[in-house]
mmCIF file of C-alpha atoms in Angstrom:
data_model
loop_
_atom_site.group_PDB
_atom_site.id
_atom_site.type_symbol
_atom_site.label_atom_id
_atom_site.label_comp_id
_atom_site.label_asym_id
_atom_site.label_seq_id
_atom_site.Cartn_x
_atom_site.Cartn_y
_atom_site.Cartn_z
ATOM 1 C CA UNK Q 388 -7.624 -20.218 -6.680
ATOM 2 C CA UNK Q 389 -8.480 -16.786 -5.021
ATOM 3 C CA UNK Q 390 -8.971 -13.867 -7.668
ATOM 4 C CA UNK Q 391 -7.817 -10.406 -6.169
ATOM 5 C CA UNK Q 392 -9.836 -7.451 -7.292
ATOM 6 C CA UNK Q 393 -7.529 -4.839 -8.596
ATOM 7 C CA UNK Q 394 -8.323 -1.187 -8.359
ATOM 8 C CA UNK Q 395 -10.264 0.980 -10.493
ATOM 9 C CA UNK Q 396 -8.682 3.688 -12.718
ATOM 10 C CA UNK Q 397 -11.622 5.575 -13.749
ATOM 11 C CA UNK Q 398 -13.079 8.035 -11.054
ATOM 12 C CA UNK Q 399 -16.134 10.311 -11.497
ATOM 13 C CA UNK Q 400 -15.308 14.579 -10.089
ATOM 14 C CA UNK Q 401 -14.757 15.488 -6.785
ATOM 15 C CA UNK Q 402 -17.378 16.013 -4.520
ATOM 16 C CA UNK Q 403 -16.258 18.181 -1.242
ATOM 17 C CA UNK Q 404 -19.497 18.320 0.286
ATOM 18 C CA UNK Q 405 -19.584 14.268 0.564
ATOM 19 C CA UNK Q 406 -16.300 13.808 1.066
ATOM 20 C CA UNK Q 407 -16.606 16.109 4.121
ATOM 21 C CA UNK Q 408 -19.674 13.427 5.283
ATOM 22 C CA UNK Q 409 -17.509 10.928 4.562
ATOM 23 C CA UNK Q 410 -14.325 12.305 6.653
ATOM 24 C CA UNK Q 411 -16.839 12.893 9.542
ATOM 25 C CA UNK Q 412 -18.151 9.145 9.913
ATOM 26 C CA UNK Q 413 -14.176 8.167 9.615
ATOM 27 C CA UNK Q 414 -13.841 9.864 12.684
ATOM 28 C CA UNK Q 415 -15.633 8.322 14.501
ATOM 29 C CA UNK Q 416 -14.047 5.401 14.792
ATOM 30 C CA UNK Q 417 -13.704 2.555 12.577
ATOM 31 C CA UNK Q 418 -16.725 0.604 14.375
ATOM 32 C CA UNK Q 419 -19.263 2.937 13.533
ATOM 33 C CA UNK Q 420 -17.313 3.216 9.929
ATOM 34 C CA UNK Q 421 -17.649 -0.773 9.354
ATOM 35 C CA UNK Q 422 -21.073 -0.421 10.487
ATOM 36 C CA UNK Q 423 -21.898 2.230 7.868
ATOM 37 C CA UNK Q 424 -19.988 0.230 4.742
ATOM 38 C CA UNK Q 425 -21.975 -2.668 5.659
ATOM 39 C CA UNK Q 426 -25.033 -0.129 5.203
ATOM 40 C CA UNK Q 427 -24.090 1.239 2.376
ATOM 41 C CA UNK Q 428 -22.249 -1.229 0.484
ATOM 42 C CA UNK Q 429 -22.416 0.279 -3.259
ATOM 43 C CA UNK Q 430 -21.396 3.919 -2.261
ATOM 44 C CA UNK Q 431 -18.615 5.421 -3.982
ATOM 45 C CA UNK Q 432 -15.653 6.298 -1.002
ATOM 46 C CA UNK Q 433 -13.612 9.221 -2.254
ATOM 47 C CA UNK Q 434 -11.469 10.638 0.246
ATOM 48 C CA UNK Q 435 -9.018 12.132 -1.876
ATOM 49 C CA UNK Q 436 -6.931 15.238 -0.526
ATOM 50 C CA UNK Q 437 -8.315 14.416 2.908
ATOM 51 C CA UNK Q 438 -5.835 14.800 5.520
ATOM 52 C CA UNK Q 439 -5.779 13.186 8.935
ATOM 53 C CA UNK Q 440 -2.342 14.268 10.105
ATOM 54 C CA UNK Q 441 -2.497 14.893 13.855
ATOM 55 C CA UNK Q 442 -5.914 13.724 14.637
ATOM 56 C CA UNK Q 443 -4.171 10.621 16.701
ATOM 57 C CA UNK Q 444 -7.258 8.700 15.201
ATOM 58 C CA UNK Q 445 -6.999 4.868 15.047
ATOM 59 C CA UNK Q 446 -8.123 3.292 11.962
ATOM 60 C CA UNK Q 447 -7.345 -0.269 12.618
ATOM 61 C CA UNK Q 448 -9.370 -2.687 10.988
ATOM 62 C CA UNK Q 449 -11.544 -0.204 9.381
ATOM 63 C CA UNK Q 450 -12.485 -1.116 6.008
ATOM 64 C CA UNK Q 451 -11.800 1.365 3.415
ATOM 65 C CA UNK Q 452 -11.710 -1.290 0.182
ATOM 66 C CA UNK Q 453 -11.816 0.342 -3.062
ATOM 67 C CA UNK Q 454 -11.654 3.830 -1.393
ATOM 68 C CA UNK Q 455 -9.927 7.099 -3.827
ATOM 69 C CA UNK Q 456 -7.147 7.974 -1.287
ATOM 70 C CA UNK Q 457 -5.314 9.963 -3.852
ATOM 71 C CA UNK Q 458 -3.147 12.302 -2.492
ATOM 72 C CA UNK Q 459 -4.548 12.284 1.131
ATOM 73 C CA UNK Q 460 -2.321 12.682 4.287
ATOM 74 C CA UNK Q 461 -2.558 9.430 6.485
ATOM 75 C CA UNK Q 462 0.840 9.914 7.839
ATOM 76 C CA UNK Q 463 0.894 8.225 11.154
ATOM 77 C CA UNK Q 464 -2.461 7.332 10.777
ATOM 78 C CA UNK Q 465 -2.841 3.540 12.187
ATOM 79 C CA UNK Q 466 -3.849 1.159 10.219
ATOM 80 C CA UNK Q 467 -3.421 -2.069 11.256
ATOM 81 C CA UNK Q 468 -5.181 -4.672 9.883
ATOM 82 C CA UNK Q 469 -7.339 -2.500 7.953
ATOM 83 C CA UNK Q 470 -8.604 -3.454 4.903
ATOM 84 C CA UNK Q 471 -7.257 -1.373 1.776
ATOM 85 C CA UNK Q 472 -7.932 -3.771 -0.724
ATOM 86 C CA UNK Q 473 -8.315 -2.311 -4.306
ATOM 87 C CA UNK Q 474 -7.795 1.189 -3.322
ATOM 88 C CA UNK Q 475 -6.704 3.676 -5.371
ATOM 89 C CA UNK Q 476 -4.308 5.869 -3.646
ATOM 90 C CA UNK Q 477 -1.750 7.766 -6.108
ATOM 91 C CA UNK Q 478 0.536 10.429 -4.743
ATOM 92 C CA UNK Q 479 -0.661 9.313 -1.178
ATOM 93 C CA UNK Q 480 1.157 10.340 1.895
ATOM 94 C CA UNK Q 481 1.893 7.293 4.543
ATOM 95 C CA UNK Q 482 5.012 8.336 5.912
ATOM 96 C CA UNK Q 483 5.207 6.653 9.147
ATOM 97 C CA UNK Q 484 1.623 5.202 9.216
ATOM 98 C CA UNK Q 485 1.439 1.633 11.180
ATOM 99 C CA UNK Q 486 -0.162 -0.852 7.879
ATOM 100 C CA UNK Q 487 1.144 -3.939 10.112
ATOM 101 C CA UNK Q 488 -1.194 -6.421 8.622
ATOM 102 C CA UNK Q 489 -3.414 -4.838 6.175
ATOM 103 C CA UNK Q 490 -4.878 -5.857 3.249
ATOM 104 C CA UNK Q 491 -3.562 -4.002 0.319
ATOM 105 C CA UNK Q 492 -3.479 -6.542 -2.501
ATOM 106 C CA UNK Q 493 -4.778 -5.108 -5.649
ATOM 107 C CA UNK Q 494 -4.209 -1.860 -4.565
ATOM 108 C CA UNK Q 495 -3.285 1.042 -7.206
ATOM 109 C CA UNK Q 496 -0.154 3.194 -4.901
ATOM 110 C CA UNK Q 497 1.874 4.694 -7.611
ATOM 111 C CA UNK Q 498 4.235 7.269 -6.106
ATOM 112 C CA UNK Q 499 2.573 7.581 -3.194
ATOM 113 C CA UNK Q 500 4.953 7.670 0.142
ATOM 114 C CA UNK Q 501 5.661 4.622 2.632
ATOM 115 C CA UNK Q 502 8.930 6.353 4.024
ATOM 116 C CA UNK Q 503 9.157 4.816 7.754
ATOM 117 C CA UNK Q 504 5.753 3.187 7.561
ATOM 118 C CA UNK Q 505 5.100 -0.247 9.096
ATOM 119 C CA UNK Q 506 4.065 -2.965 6.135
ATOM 120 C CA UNK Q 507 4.987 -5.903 8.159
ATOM 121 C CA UNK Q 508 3.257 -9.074 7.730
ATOM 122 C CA UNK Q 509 0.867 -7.212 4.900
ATOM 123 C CA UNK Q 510 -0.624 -9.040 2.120
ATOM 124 C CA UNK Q 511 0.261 -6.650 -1.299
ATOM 125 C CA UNK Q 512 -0.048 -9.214 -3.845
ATOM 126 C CA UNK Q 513 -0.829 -7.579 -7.057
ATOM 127 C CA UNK Q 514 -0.469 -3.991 -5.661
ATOM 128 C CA UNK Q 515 1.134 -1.548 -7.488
ATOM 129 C CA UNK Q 516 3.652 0.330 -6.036
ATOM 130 C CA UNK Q 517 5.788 2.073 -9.239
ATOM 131 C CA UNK Q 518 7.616 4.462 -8.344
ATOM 132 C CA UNK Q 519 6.361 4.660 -4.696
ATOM 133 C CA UNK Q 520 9.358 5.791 -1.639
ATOM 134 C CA UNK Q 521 9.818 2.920 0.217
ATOM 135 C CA UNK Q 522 12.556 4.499 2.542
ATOM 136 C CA UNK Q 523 12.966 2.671 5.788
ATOM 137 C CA UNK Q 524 9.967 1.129 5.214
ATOM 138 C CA UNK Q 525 9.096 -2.086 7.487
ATOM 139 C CA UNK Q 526 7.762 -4.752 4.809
ATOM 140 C CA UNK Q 527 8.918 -7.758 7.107
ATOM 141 C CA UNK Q 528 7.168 -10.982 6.782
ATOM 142 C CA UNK Q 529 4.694 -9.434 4.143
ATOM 143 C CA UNK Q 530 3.418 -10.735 0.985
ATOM 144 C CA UNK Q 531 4.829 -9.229 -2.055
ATOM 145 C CA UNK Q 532 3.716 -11.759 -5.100
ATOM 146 C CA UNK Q 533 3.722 -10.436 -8.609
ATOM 147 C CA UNK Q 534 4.273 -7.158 -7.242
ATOM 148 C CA UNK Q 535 5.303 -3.967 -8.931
ATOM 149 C CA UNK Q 536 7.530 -1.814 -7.278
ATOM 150 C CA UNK Q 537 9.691 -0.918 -11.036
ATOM 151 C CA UNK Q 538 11.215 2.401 -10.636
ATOM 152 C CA UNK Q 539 10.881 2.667 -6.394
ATOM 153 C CA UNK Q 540 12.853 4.255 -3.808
ATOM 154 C CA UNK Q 541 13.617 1.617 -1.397
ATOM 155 C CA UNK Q 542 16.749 2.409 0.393
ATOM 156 C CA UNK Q 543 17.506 1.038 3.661
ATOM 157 C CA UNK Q 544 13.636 -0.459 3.738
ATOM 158 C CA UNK Q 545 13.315 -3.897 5.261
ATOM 159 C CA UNK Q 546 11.750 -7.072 3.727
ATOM 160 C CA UNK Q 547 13.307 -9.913 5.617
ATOM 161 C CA UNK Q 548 11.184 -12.675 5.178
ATOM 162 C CA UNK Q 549 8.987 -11.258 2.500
ATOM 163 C CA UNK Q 550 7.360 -13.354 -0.779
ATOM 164 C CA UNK Q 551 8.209 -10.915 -3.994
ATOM 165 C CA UNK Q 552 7.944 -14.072 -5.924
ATOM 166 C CA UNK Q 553 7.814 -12.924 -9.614
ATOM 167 C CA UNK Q 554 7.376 -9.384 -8.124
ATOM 168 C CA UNK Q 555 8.875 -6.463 -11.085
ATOM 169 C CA UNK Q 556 11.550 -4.665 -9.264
ATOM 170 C CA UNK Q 557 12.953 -3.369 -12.141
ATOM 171 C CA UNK Q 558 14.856 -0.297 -11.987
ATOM 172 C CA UNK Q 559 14.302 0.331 -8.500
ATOM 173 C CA UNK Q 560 16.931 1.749 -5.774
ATOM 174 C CA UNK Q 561 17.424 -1.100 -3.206
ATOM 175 C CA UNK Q 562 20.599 0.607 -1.697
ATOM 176 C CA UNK Q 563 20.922 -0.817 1.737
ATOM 177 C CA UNK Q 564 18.154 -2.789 1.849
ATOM 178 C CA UNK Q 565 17.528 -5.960 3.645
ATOM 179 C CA UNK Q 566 16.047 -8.904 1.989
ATOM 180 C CA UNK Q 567 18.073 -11.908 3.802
ATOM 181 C CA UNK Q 568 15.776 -14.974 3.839
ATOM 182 C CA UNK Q 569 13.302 -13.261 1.533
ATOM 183 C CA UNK Q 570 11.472 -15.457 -1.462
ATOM 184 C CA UNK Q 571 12.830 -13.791 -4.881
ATOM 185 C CA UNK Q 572 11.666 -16.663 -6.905
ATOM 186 C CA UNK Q 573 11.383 -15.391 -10.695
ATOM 187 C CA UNK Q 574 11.386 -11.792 -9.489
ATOM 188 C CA UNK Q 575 12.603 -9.396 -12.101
ATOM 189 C CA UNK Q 576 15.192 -7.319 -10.827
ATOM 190 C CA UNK Q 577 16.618 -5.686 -14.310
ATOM 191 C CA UNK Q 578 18.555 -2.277 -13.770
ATOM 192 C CA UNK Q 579 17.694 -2.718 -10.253
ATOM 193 C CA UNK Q 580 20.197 -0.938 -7.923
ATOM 194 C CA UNK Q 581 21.567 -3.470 -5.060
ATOM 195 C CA UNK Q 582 24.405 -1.314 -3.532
ATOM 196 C CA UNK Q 583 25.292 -2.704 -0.072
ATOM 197 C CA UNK Q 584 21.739 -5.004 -0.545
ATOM 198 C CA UNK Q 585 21.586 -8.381 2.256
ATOM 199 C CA UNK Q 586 20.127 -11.287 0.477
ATOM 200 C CA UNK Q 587 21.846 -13.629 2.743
ATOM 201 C CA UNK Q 588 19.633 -17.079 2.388
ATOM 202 C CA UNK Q 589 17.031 -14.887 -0.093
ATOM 203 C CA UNK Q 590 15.752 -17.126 -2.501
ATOM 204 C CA UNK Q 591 16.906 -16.001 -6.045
ATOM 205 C CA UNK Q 592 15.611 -19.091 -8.190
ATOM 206 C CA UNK Q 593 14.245 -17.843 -11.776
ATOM 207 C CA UNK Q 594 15.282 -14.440 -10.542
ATOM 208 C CA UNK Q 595 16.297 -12.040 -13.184
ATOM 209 C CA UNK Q 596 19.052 -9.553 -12.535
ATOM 210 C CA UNK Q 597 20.194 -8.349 -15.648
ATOM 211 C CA UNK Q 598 22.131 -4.767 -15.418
ATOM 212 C CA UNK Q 599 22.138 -4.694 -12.120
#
């Protein structure tokens, strides 16, 4: 059985002056980034408030595992197949940002912003995503498993095909939102809102909807 790391909660002070050394090996490419992790493999990655909006800098397959993203601006930012694994990202911005692929499971995202972003085919098992905005989001074919998304804003966001197997989805707002063929096995979906939801051939099994 493979244990997933979750991420760490307790965070020493900002440090500008490294996070600015930090932001400038980013940029230069995730190769060079990779190379420098597997360098310097006990160094603390805090990239909080960083913002990367505009840069047009591709991130895919960087690794950024266990990296402080909270509250930094990675809209647009691609990601693909990048390794986020155990981050720790609250009050992040992702709108739009292409995750197709990555590795998020374990990962700490409460509140933080996936409106239009690309989650397809993503592994977020364990993640935490309370209270994140999940509008339009693209979560096809990804892996949800014991999940939390209680309390999110997923309106018109897309997770045909997705596992949220025992995923909490409690009192979340799944107005318009497509789940048809999705795996809700023992998923609790108490006070959830499923307005004008598709679950056409979602599997529901276990699943517990009580005041919805």
């Amino acid at each position: 059985m493979i244990k997933i790391k979750l991420a760490n909660k307790t965070h020493p002070e900002v440090d500008g002056q490294r996070t600015q050394m930090l932001v400038s090996i980013l940029r230069q490419g995730p190769a060079e980034w990779n190379r420098w992790r597997l360098e310097n493999p006990t160094e603390y990655i805090d990239l909080r408030q960083v913002s990367l909006l505009g840069e047009e800098l591709s991130l895919a397959n960087a690794n950024l595992s266990e990296a402080n993203l909270s509250k930094a601006m990675l809209a647009q930012v691609d990601l693909r197949h990048a390794n986020l694994s155990a981050v720790y990202a609250v009050a992040t911005n992702f709108q739009g940002t292409n995750l197709e692929g990555a590795n998020l499971q374990g990962a700490y995202l409460h509140e933080s912003d996936f409106s239009f972003a690309c989650l397809s085919r993503a592994d977020l098992r364990l993640t935490d995503c309370s209270g994140c905005t999940l509008m339009s989001v693209e979560c096809d074919g990804s892996n949800l498993r014991k999940a939390k998304l209680n309390s999110a804003h997923v309106v018109y966001g897309s997770f045909a095909g997705a596992i949220l197997a025992q995923a909490d989805v409690s009192d979340a707002i799944l107005r318009d939102a497509d789940f048809s063929n999705a795996d809700l096995r023992g998923a609790k979906l108490d006070g959830a809102s499923l307005v004008d939801a598709n679950l056409q051939g979602a599997n529901l099994d276990g699943c517990r909807v009580f005041g919805t």
